[in-house]
Short mmCIF file of C-alpha atoms in Angstrom, two decimals:
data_model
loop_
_atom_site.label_atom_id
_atom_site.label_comp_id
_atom_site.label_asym_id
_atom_site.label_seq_id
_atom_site.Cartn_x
_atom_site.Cartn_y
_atom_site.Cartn_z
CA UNK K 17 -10.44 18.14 23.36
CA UNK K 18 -7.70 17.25 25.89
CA UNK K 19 -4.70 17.22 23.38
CA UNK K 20 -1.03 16.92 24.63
CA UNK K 21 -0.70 20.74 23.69
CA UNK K 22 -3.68 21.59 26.54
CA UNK K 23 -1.91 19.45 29.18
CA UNK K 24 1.53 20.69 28.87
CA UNK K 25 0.17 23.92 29.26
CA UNK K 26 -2.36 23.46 31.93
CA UNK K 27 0.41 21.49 33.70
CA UNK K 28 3.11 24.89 32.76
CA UNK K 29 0.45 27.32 34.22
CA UNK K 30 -0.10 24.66 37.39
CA UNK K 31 4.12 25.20 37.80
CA UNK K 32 4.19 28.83 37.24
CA UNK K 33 1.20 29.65 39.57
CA UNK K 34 3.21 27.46 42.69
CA UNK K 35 6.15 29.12 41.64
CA UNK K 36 4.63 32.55 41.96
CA UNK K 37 3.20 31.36 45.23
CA UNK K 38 6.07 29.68 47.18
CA UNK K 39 8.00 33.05 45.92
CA UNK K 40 5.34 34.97 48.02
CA UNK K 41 5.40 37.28 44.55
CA UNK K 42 1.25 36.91 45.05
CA UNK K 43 2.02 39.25 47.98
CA UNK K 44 1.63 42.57 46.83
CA UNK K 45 3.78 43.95 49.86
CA UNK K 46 6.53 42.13 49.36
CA UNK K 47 7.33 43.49 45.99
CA UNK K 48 6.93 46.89 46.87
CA UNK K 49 9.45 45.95 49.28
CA UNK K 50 11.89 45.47 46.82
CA UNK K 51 10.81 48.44 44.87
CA UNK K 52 11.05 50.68 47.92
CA UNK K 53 15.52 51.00 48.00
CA UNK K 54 14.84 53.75 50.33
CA UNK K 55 12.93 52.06 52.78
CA UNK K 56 12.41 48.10 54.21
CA UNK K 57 14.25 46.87 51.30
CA UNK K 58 13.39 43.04 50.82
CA UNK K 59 15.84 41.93 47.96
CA UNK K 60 13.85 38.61 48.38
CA UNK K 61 12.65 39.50 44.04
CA UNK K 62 15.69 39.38 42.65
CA UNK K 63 16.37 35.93 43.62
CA UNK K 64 13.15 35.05 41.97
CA UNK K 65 14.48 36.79 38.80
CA UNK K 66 17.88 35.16 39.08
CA UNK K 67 16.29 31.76 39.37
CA UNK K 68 13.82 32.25 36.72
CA UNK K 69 16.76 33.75 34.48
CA UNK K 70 18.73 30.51 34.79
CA UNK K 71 16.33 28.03 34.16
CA UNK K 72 14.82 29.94 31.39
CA UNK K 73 18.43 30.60 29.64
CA UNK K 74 18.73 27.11 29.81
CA UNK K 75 15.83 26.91 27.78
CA UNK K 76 16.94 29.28 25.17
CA UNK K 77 19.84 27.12 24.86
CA UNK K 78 18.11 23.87 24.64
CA UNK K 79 15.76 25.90 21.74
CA UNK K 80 18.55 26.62 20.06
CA UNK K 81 19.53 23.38 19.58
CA UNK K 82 16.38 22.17 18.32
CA UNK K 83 14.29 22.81 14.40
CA UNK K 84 11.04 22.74 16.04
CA UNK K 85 9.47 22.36 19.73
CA UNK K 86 8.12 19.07 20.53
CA UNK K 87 4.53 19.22 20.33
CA UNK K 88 3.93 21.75 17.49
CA UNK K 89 5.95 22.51 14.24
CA UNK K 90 7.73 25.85 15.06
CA UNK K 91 8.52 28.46 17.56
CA UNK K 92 6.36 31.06 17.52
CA UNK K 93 8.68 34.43 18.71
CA UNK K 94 8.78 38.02 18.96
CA UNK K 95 10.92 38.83 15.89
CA UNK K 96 10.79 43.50 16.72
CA UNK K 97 14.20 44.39 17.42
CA UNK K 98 13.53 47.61 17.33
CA UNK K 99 13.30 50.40 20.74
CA UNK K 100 10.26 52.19 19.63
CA UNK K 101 8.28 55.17 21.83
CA UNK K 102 5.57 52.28 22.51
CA UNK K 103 7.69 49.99 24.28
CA UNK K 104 9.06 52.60 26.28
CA UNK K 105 5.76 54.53 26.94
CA UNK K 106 4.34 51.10 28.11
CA UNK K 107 7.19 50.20 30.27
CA UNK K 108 6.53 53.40 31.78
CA UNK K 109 3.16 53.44 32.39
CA UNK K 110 2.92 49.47 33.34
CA UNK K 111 5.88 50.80 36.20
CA UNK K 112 3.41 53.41 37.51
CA UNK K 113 0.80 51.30 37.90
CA UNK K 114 3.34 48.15 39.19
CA UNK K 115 4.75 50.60 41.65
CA UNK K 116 1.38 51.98 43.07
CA UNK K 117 -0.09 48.49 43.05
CA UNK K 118 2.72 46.04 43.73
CA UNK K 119 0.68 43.58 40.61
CA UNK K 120 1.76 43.16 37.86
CA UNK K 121 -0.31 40.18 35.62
CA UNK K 122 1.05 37.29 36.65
CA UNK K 123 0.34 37.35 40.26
CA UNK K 124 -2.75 39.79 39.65
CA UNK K 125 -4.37 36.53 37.76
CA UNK K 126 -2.84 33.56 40.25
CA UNK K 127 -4.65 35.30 42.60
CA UNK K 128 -8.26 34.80 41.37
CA UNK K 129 -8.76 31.92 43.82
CA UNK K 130 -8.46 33.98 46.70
CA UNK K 131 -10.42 36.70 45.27
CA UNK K 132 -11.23 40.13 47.01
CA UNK K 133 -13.54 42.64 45.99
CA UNK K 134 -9.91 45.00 45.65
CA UNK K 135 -8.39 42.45 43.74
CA UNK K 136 -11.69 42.50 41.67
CA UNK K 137 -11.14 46.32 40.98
CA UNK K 138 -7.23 45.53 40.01
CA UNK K 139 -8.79 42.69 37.13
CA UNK K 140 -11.36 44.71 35.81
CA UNK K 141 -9.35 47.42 34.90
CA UNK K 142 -6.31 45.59 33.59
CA UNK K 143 -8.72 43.89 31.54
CA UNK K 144 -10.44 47.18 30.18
CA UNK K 145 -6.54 48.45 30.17
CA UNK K 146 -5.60 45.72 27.92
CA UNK K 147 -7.87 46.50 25.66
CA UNK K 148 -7.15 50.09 25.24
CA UNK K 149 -3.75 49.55 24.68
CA UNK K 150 -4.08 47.28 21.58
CA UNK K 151 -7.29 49.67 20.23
CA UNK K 152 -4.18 52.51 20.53
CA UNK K 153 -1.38 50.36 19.13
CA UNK K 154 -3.27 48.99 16.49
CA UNK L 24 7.50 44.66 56.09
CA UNK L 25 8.73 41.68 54.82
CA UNK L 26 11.42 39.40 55.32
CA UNK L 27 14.12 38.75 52.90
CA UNK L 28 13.70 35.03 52.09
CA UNK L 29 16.02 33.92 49.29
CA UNK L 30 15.49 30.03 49.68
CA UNK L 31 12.34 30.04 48.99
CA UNK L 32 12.57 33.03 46.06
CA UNK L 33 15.03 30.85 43.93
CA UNK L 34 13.06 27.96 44.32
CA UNK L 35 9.68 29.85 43.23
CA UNK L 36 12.03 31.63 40.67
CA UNK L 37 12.82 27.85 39.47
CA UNK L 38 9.64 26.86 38.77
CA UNK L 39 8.53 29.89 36.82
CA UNK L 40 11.88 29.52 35.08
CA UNK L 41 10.67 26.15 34.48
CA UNK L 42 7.44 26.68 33.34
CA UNK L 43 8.70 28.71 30.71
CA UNK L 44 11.22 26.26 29.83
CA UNK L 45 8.08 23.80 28.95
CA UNK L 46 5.97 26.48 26.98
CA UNK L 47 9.20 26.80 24.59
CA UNK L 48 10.62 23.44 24.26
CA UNK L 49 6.77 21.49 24.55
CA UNK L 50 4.81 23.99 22.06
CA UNK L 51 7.31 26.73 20.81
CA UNK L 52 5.50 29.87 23.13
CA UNK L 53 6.65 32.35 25.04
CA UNK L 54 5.29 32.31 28.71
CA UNK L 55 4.19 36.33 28.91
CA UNK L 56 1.59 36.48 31.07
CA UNK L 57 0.31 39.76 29.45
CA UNK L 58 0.51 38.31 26.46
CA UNK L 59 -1.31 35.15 26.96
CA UNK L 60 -4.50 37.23 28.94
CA UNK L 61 -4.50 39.92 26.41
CA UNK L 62 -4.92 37.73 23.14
CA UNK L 63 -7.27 34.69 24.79
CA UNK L 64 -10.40 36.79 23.15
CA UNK L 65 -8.19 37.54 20.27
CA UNK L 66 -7.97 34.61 17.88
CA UNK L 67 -10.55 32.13 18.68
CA UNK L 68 -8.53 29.02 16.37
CA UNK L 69 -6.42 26.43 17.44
CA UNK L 70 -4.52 29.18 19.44
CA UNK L 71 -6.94 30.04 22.42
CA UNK L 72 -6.72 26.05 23.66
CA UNK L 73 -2.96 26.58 25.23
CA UNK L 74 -3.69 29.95 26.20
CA UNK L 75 -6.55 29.22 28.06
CA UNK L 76 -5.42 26.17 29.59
CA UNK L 77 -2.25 27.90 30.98
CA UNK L 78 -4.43 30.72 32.69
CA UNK L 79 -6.34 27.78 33.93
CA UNK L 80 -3.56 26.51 35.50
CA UNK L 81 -2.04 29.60 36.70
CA UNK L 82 -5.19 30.34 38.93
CA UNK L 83 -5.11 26.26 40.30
CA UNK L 84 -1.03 26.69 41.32
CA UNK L 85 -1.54 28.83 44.18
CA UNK L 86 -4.99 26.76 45.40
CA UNK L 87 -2.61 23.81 45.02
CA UNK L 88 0.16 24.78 46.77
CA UNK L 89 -1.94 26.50 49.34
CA UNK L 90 -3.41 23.11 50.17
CA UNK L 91 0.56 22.25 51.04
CA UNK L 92 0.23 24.91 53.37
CA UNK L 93 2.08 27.59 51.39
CA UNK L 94 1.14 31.18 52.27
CA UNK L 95 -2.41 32.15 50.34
CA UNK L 96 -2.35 35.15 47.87
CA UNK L 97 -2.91 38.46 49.57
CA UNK L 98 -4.26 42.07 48.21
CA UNK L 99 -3.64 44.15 51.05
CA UNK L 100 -6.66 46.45 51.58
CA UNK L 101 -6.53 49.55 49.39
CA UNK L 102 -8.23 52.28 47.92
CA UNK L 103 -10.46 51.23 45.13
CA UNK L 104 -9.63 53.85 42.99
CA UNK L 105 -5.77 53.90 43.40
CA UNK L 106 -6.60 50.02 42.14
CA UNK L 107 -8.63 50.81 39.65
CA UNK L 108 -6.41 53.02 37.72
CA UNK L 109 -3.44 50.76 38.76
CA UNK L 110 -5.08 48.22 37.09
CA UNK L 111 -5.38 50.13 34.10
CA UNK L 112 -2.26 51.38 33.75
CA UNK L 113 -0.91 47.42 33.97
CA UNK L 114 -3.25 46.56 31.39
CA UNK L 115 -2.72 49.27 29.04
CA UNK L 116 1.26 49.23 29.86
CA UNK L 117 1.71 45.59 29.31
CA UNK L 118 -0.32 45.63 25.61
CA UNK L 119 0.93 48.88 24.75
CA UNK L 120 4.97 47.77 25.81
CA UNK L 121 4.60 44.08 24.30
CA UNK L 122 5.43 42.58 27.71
CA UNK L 123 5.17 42.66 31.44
CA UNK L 124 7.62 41.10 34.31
CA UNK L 125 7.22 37.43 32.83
CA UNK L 126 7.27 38.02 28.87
CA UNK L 127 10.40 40.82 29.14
CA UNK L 128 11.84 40.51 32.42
CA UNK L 129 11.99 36.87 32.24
CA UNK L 130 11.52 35.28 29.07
CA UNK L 131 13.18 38.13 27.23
CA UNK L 132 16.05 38.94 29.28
CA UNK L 133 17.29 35.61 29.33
CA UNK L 134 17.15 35.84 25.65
CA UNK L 135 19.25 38.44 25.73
CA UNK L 136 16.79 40.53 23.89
CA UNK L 137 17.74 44.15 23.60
CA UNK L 138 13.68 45.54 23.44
CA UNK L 139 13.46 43.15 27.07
CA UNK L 140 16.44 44.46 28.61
CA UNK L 141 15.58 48.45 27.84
CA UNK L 142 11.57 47.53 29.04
CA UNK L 143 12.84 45.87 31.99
CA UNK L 144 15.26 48.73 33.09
CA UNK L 145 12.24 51.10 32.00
CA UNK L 146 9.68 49.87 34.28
CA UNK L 147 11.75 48.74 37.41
CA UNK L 148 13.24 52.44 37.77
CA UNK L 149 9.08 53.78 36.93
CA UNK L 150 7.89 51.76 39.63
CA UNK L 151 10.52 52.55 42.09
CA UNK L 152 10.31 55.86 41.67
CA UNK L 153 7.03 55.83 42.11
CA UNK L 154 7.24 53.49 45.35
CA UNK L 155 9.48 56.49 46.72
CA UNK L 156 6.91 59.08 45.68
CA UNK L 157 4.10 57.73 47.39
CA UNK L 158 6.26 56.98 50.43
CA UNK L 159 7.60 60.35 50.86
#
């Protein structure tokens, strides 16, 4: 069934996937541009944070105002406060395998259109990694 | 190399700003991308519909804006293997951390959440450390 729900989010994933794109983010080289201080530094990501950041603290603001969103009857968010060794032995190891890669999700999945057998290999194992990781977390 | 190209990074930045901005206000999520891939299989209710239909769209924005002559994706040749355990170590990472760029560095860090900020911090340094370590 086509509900309202589906479409706003078929239509949010439509926005973030362009967004991704016209940021060149679903270049792989260009982030580990910016990763790379010590070498051909493009800064070109953290203007794609600091947009992102803006619009999205706008939303946090707007969601503050508001008892419920408006298509379902509450917000459904992350309510851990707390800096455990999981999130930081994740951070790590999603770094390691950011920094090797330059993919993180996002991009690795907007990319499926233009699928290579490399980007293939990336998938395949994120998907077998994400698995793992909430077998282990439990 | 790449060129620095602000313009069009805020403006992408924008639009994933704003398509988080419509997952919260429209239907109360969080736009995480690890999130949303790692629990489509996980409860098959009323829950996998959005998730599914934002991965949906996710793959079609790039074919989209390709068709307006925006640059394609592109995976730079590599060695299978380095990708493979990449790969895994994104996957694994993500789950294991509760978030990835989107869900902490964006989502969360506008929040001002403190577990977002620290991941964030965490896994930018990782990574360029270990950009610099497979450079030298």
């Amino acid at each position: 069934m086509f509900s309202k729900k589906s479409f706003l989010a078929l239509f949010a994933g439509i926005i973030f996937g362009i967004g991704l794109s016209i940021s060149q983010m679903t270049n792989p080289q260009k982030v580990k541009n910016f990763l790379d201080i010590g070498g051909q530094w493009d800064a070109s990501l953290i203007f794609v944070m600091g947009g992102a950041l803006i619009v999205s603290g706008f939303a946090w603001y707007l969601a503050k105002k508001r008892d419920k969103p408006i298509l379902t009857k509450q917000f459904y968010l992350p309510d851990n406060q707390s800096i455990d060794r999981k999130l930081i032995i994740g951070a790590i190891a999603f770094g390691i395998g950011w920094g090797v890669s330059g993919l993180c999700p996002g991009p690795a999945i907007a990319s499926i259109g233009f699928l290579s057998s490399e980007l293939a290999y990336f998938l395949v194992a994120m998907l077998i990694g994400m698995a793992v990781g909430k077998k282990i977390k439990g | 190399m790449t060129d620095f190209t602000p313009y069009s990074a805020i403006l992408g930045g924008s639009l994933i700003g704003l398509s988080a901005l419509l997952l919260l206000i429209g239907i109360g999520r969080i736009a995480g991308i690890s999130g949303i891939v790692s629990r489509l299989w996980q409860n098959p209710g009323p829950d996998l519909s959005w998730r599914l239909y934002f991965i949906v769209g996710l793959i079609i924005g790039p074919i989209i804006a390709a068709l307006f002559g925006v640059k394609t994706p592109q995976i730079p040749p590599g060695s299978p293997y380095m990708l493979i355990i990449a790969g895994f170590l994104v996957g694994f990472g993500t789950v294991y951390g509760s978030g990835c760029t989107s869900g902490h560095g964006v989502c969360g860090l506008s929040r001002l959440s403190r577990r977002s900020i620290v991941a964030t911090l965490v896994f930018i340094l990782t990574a360029m450390i270990t950009v610099a370590l497979f450079r030298g």
